[in-house]
Amino acid sequence: MTEQASFLKPDMPSGVHVGRDVMLPEGLSDELLTGSLERVFAEDDNLEAVVVHWPSGPAYVVREDFLDTLKPEMRSVGGFGDADQLFLAGKEQLKPVKFDCPVDGQRFEVFFLNPGEIRICPQHPGVQLVAAVDE
Amino acid sequence: MTIGITTGTVGVSYTRSTLICRTRSMERIGREGLPGTGRSTSQIGMPVASLDMTRRYFQHGRGDASQKRHVRGLMARGVADMVQGGDGAGARPEFILAPASGDLTVLDDLIAQAAERGAAGMDAPLVAGIVRWGPHFLWRLEERMRADERIIELFQRGWVLFGAWLGGQLYTDDARELDWRARAGLELWRTGSDAAAAFELLIAQCVLALPRGHELRDEERARSMIETALRRAREEHDDLQVLRCGRSLLWSLHLVWEENSQLIDEGLAILASLGDDAGPEAAELAAEWRLSAAFALSAQGQRIVAPARDEARDEARALFERSLEVYEPVMLPQQADPQAAIRTVWHWGHLLMNAGYPKLAAETFAAVRDLDTQGSDLWWHATYEEGLVRADVGDWSRARGLLRGIQESLLVNYAAWVCFAPGAAELGLTRLSDDDEPSAHRELSEGMGTLALAEAVDGDWAESFRQLETTKALDYRQRTILRHSRRAPGTAAARTEGHSGFMHGVPVIETDDERAQLTAALASELRGPTIGQVARSLAADQAVLSLGIAQGMWGMCVVTGDAEQPSGTLLRTDAGSVSWMELLGTQQLAELFQGSGDISGFDDALAGLLAQVDELIAAPVAGLLRDRDIRHLTVIPDGWLNLLPMAALPSFAEVAVSSAASARLVAAAPQAVELGRQALIVVDPVGDLPAAHAERAALDRHGLACRLALRSLTGSEATASAVSEASRGAGLFHFAGHATGNAMFPGKAGFVMAAGTPAAKGRIWEVGELEAEPGALSSCALAVLSACESGRGGVRIDSISDYSGLPPGLLALGVSAVVATLWRIPDDLGALFADLFYEKLAAVETADLPQLVHDTRLDLRTLTGSEGAERLMALRAGVSDAIARVRLEAYARRLRKLGARQPFAGPASWTSFYHTGVRYLRLPDPGKAS
């Protein structure tokens, strides 16, 4: 369960710079949570930490803590059913949509946004985020 | 114990003559009407008397040899006419090309001819119509019958002939006939008519007689058809039909045991109720049913024994004893046909052998040899089986004498199967399915393997080595033979004879001249090399170690380049086939070979196994290798030993060890090949192995981009067709991705390539498909398969020593050397192996590939966590894919935490990689690649 992912910390870590704000829905599978954060950290080698804005509140992820959870994959097809993901349709290419807060311009990276879905700024209650103009 | 024997025998069922049709069904035609019409015979004015001939035929057909011969002769001529297109009708039945909806005048002409000739001459035109139009001809007869009463007789005779065709044996060596017959049967079956129901069992048997891989060979459907026929027979209380259906299901051995067991109980109850006066057909059917049931019992016993569970042995013993009890009554009656009597004794020998009475079995087979004519099918089989069983009980001298006498025919039969296997040419196969192997394959392997050890017992190692090598790499040689053009089936007069014909209807060249030609032509491909031939091909620092296992014994022969004393030999009786199987068959090792999880947990079990194998194989020859300054040893494993990392045996620590399928391949290979300038790197076709990107970076990082023109196919670009196309002209092929090596079905081994369709991410590019790609990898000097199980060979319970999977597939395509893995590897290990390997390769002008792989393995073994992390970060610098970069950073971070510890020191990590093929690789000069 995502709530139990070891790299999610409830408090702002000291001594690291939190460089990005990520918005994720609750109840994500471990694979999707990992895939989303992997994409965020992959885009910036110097990104030390990110804050994940859940509907229920923020959590913090430090790069090193997150990387420690990534284990090498096996290059095998495995036994029956083990490798179904290799042969299923589609490909996981997780990519965030960037939104800004109209109040202070803070940038949020939103994953898994349904068409027409509105996101509210976690810092400014009731303020709808707007799609970033540089997107 | 020859575990595979029952399976081989089972193949008899669909090729033996079974002129079966349902008497009761024909009676029902009389009672309820003609097939497809729903009208009674009286309604169409059909005299019931005209059914008598049909009844007589079906009631007495099985026992009436002359009648059977007559019908077979008719069908053979009809089919031959069609195959040869003698009357210009072409070589395919009309009902396949255009069901009888078109011009019916040809059909009507044949019907007119038949009517004109009357009872004495109607068969020939009827046969011609049936084989060309199948049931459509019969339906046309039915239509015509309404207007012309004379046609009734033709109609009845037509159904008889059609049933004889469906239920008969092969009438020609042309495998297309199987196809036509099945199509004709299915054409009828699809109507769902009474006639279809009447012939359901025969149609199912036609489907099952098709070669594996045939589009119509749907085993599920066939079984369902037989089961439907069985249900109907039960409803109708047609006991004989119940026995026929039960026999077919028991032969197939596809049912779960509970179902087989029920069939056997039911059949025994029917036999008990039939009594002794049930007639000749019932008696013959009863004998055949008993044979099926006995072998089903025996096969189930073998299945239970195979896993070697002690607690199951009693259960297996009970099944074996019951198999003897079930078959014993067949032994008792005096049989009129002497050949049938001898065959009965022969089956008895098999059951005794399976049941664990080898001495009795040997005497039984000896009796068959005495009874039958020398050179006959059964004589040959009895000689072969007795030879194996004599070896089983340690009578190696008699085993040698018996097997020596048939060794030439072992080769001829195998060669004939490979060249003329039904369906091979028509289906354009470049390799034959494992499931289609007839006993000729097993017999050559097992017979020659046993003879090799028998010769060794006698001290004749020269013969022993050659015979042992003849059994090696049959699968590989089969592929290469099939790639050669060969005579089309049917161009030589062929007949079903010899053991292959008896067992499986495989045609064997008929005349002595043709037989001699075939033997001579294939002898050089099938015969193993002599010790001298191998020795002459070796450099002074090179040796070949050939291993052979048979019965309770195993032997080794080391051949070196020393002209004076080329070989050293060892024969041991402390481990035979079963012991080796048990040694390798522990549950934890099975998990290493077959599982999908982390491999480091298997280090202890693997180290223990390697220590035991070292004591048996490596330690005894280490001194010889040391004394002769051997630096490169090629091990030619036998059977299950191909799963083992021979290079990791402690006593071989100072020697670079390669694997090869046979000494013949070693002797035939050049010492060195040139590496062409084109290199193809396939990177992560499915997109979930980020570290695979680092392997392309490894080639760049070590300067190989200056010597080779590197081309990558990455992610979704790497479809099978794109890789095939790009591989033409590539000197180096590097694959970094997923692969699978299927030990039980090595033909299923393959690379996972991008699917090239939105419907799926990836698909397995099986080795068979790869081999069928013309020109693919034909210029490739080195293939590095950085993927799981990419070098996994097959495991065969019948002990056939075959070298199968991806490496032999690539070698058959023309690749000179392959570096591959025995089991799964993690993503980071693949990247580090590639980095270390290409670093060494780039540093030399001529690479000693076995030494390079040996050194790379050792480097991996001693690599510290810090060093590994440094290498991964250096590779990361050359990778542009963002996800790959973050993954490499993560993997490096994990390794860095280990500091001076060696994360890959366990044998499960570093021993998986091995080399096969050419030894030296000359690299292109630097600075010339674009």
PDB file of N, CA, C and O in Angstrom, chain B residues 279-302:
ATOM      1  N   GLY B 279     -16.864 -63.605 -30.435  1.00  0.00           N
ATOM      2  CA  GLY B 279     -16.514 -63.479 -31.847  1.00  0.00           C
ATOM      3  C   GLY B 279     -15.118 -62.923 -32.042  1.00  0.00           C
ATOM      4  O   GLY B 279     -14.517 -62.366 -31.120  1.00  0.00           O
ATOM      5  N   PRO B 280     -14.621 -63.099 -33.277  1.00  0.00           N
ATOM      6  CA  PRO B 280     -13.220 -62.707 -33.535  1.00  0.00           C
ATOM      7  C   PRO B 280     -12.971 -61.211 -33.408  1.00  0.00           C
ATOM      8  O   PRO B 280     -11.929 -60.787 -32.935  1.00  0.00           O
ATOM      9  N   GLU B 281     -13.959 -60.399 -33.818  1.00  0.00           N
ATOM     10  CA  GLU B 281     -13.742 -58.953 -33.737  1.00  0.00           C
ATOM     11  C   GLU B 281     -13.604 -58.523 -32.278  1.00  0.00           C
ATOM     12  O   GLU B 281     -12.701 -57.760 -31.919  1.00  0.00           O
ATOM     13  N   ALA B 282     -14.501 -59.044 -31.449  1.00  0.00           N
ATOM     14  CA  ALA B 282     -14.460 -58.695 -30.028  1.00  0.00           C
ATOM     15  C   ALA B 282     -13.157 -59.173 -29.402  1.00  0.00           C
ATOM     16  O   ALA B 282     -12.552 -58.475 -28.578  1.00  0.00           O
ATOM     17  N   ALA B 283     -12.716 -60.358 -29.818  1.00  0.00           N
ATOM     18  CA  ALA B 283     -11.480 -60.900 -29.241  1.00  0.00           C
ATOM     19  C   ALA B 283     -10.282 -60.024 -29.610  1.00  0.00           C
ATOM     20  O   ALA B 283      -9.426 -59.712 -28.775  1.00  0.00           O
ATOM     21  N   GLU B 284     -10.272 -59.606 -30.870  1.00  0.00           N
ATOM     22  CA  GLU B 284      -9.150 -58.776 -31.290  1.00  0.00           C
ATOM     23  C   GLU B 284      -9.197 -57.411 -30.606  1.00  0.00           C
ATOM     24  O   GLU B 284      -8.181 -56.873 -30.164  1.00  0.00           O
ATOM     25  N   LEU B 285     -10.401 -56.864 -30.526  1.00  0.00           N
ATOM     26  CA  LEU B 285     -10.552 -55.571 -29.861  1.00  0.00           C
ATOM     27  C   LEU B 285     -10.159 -55.682 -28.393  1.00  0.00           C
ATOM     28  O   LEU B 285      -9.497 -54.807 -27.839  1.00  0.00           O
ATOM     29  N   ALA B 286     -10.556 -56.780 -27.772  1.00  0.00           N
ATOM     30  CA  ALA B 286     -10.228 -56.983 -26.357  1.00  0.00           C
ATOM     31  C   ALA B 286      -8.716 -57.003 -26.165  1.00  0.00           C
ATOM     32  O   ALA B 286      -8.180 -56.405 -25.230  1.00  0.00           O
ATOM     33  N   ALA B 287      -8.032 -57.676 -27.087  1.00  0.00           N
ATOM     34  CA  ALA B 287      -6.569 -57.750 -26.971  1.00  0.00           C
ATOM     35  C   ALA B 287      -5.957 -56.357 -27.116  1.00  0.00           C
ATOM     36  O   ALA B 287      -5.058 -55.975 -26.362  1.00  0.00           O
ATOM     37  N   GLU B 288      -6.459 -55.609 -28.089  1.00  0.00           N
ATOM     38  CA  GLU B 288      -5.921 -54.268 -28.292  1.00  0.00           C
ATOM     39  C   GLU B 288      -6.239 -53.361 -27.107  1.00  0.00           C
ATOM     40  O   GLU B 288      -5.422 -52.550 -26.687  1.00  0.00           O
ATOM     41  N   TRP B 289      -7.456 -53.526 -26.594  1.00  0.00           N
ATOM     42  CA  TRP B 289      -7.829 -52.712 -25.435  1.00  0.00           C
ATOM     43  C   TRP B 289      -6.920 -53.044 -24.249  1.00  0.00           C
ATOM     44  O   TRP B 289      -6.454 -52.161 -23.542  1.00  0.00           O
ATOM     45  N   ARG B 290      -6.669 -54.314 -24.044  1.00  0.00           N
ATOM     46  CA  ARG B 290      -5.816 -54.719 -22.918  1.00  0.00           C
ATOM     47  C   ARG B 290      -4.412 -54.121 -23.065  1.00  0.00           C
ATOM     48  O   ARG B 290      -3.795 -53.708 -22.088  1.00  0.00           O
ATOM     49  N   LEU B 291      -3.952 -54.102 -24.290  1.00  0.00           N
ATOM     50  CA  LEU B 291      -2.622 -53.515 -24.518  1.00  0.00           C
ATOM     51  C   LEU B 291      -2.637 -52.029 -24.128  1.00  0.00           C
ATOM     52  O   LEU B 291      -1.747 -51.544 -23.431  1.00  0.00           O
ATOM     53  N   SER B 292      -3.668 -51.315 -24.590  1.00  0.00           N
ATOM     54  CA  SER B 292      -3.772 -49.887 -24.257  1.00  0.00           C
ATOM     55  C   SER B 292      -3.829 -49.686 -22.757  1.00  0.00           C
ATOM     56  O   SER B 292      -3.141 -48.822 -22.204  1.00  0.00           O
ATOM     57  N   ALA B 293      -4.672 -50.465 -22.119  1.00  0.00           N
ATOM     58  CA  ALA B 293      -4.856 -50.306 -20.678  1.00  0.00           C
ATOM     59  C   ALA B 293      -3.568 -50.637 -19.935  1.00  0.00           C
ATOM     60  O   ALA B 293      -3.164 -49.937 -19.006  1.00  0.00           O
ATOM     61  N   ALA B 294      -2.909 -51.720 -20.376  1.00  0.00           N
ATOM     62  CA  ALA B 294      -1.677 -52.122 -19.693  1.00  0.00           C
ATOM     63  C   ALA B 294      -0.618 -51.034 -19.818  1.00  0.00           C
ATOM     64  O   ALA B 294       0.073 -50.695 -18.856  1.00  0.00           O
ATOM     65  N   PHE B 295      -0.498 -50.444 -21.009  1.00  0.00           N
ATOM     66  CA  PHE B 295       0.521 -49.393 -21.167  1.00  0.00           C
ATOM     67  C   PHE B 295       0.110 -48.107 -20.464  1.00  0.00           C
ATOM     68  O   PHE B 295       0.971 -47.364 -19.989  1.00  0.00           O
ATOM     69  N   ALA B 296      -1.183 -47.850 -20.386  1.00  0.00           N
ATOM     70  CA  ALA B 296      -1.613 -46.675 -19.617  1.00  0.00           C
ATOM     71  C   ALA B 296      -1.260 -46.862 -18.148  1.00  0.00           C
ATOM     72  O   ALA B 296      -0.770 -45.943 -17.489  1.00  0.00           O
ATOM     73  N   LEU B 297      -1.489 -48.071 -17.630  1.00  0.00           N
ATOM     74  CA  LEU B 297      -1.123 -48.359 -16.239  1.00  0.00           C
ATOM     75  C   LEU B 297       0.387 -48.235 -16.047  1.00  0.00           C
ATOM     76  O   LEU B 297       0.879 -47.637 -15.094  1.00  0.00           O
ATOM     77  N   SER B 298       1.093 -48.797 -17.005  1.00  0.00           N
ATOM     78  CA  SER B 298       2.546 -48.785 -16.916  1.00  0.00           C
ATOM     79  C   SER B 298       3.079 -47.360 -16.983  1.00  0.00           C
ATOM     80  O   SER B 298       3.972 -46.965 -16.238  1.00  0.00           O
ATOM     81  N   ALA B 299       2.503 -46.569 -17.900  1.00  0.00           N
ATOM     82  CA  ALA B 299       2.955 -45.181 -18.038  1.00  0.00           C
ATOM     83  C   ALA B 299       2.668 -44.396 -16.769  1.00  0.00           C
ATOM     84  O   ALA B 299       3.479 -43.574 -16.343  1.00  0.00           O
ATOM     85  N   GLN B 300       1.536 -44.656 -16.153  1.00  0.00           N
ATOM     86  CA  GLN B 300       1.225 -43.957 -14.908  1.00  0.00           C
ATOM     87  C   GLN B 300       2.227 -44.353 -13.819  1.00  0.00           C
ATOM     88  O   GLN B 300       2.664 -43.519 -13.034  1.00  0.00           O
ATOM     89  N   GLY B 301       2.583 -45.628 -13.810  1.00  0.00           N
ATOM     90  CA  GLY B 301       3.611 -46.068 -12.859  1.00  0.00           C
ATOM     91  C   GLY B 301       4.917 -45.340 -13.090  1.00  0.00           C
ATOM     92  O   GLY B 301       5.587 -44.895 -12.157  1.00  0.00           O
ATOM     93  N   GLN B 302       5.291 -45.184 -14.365  1.00  0.00           N
ATOM     94  CA  GLN B 302       6.540 -44.480 -14.682  1.00  0.00           C
ATOM     95  C   GLN B 302       6.469 -43.035 -14.235  1.00  0.00           C
ATOM     96  O   GLN B 302       7.438 -42.462 -13.758  1.00  0.00           O
TER      97      GLN B 302
END
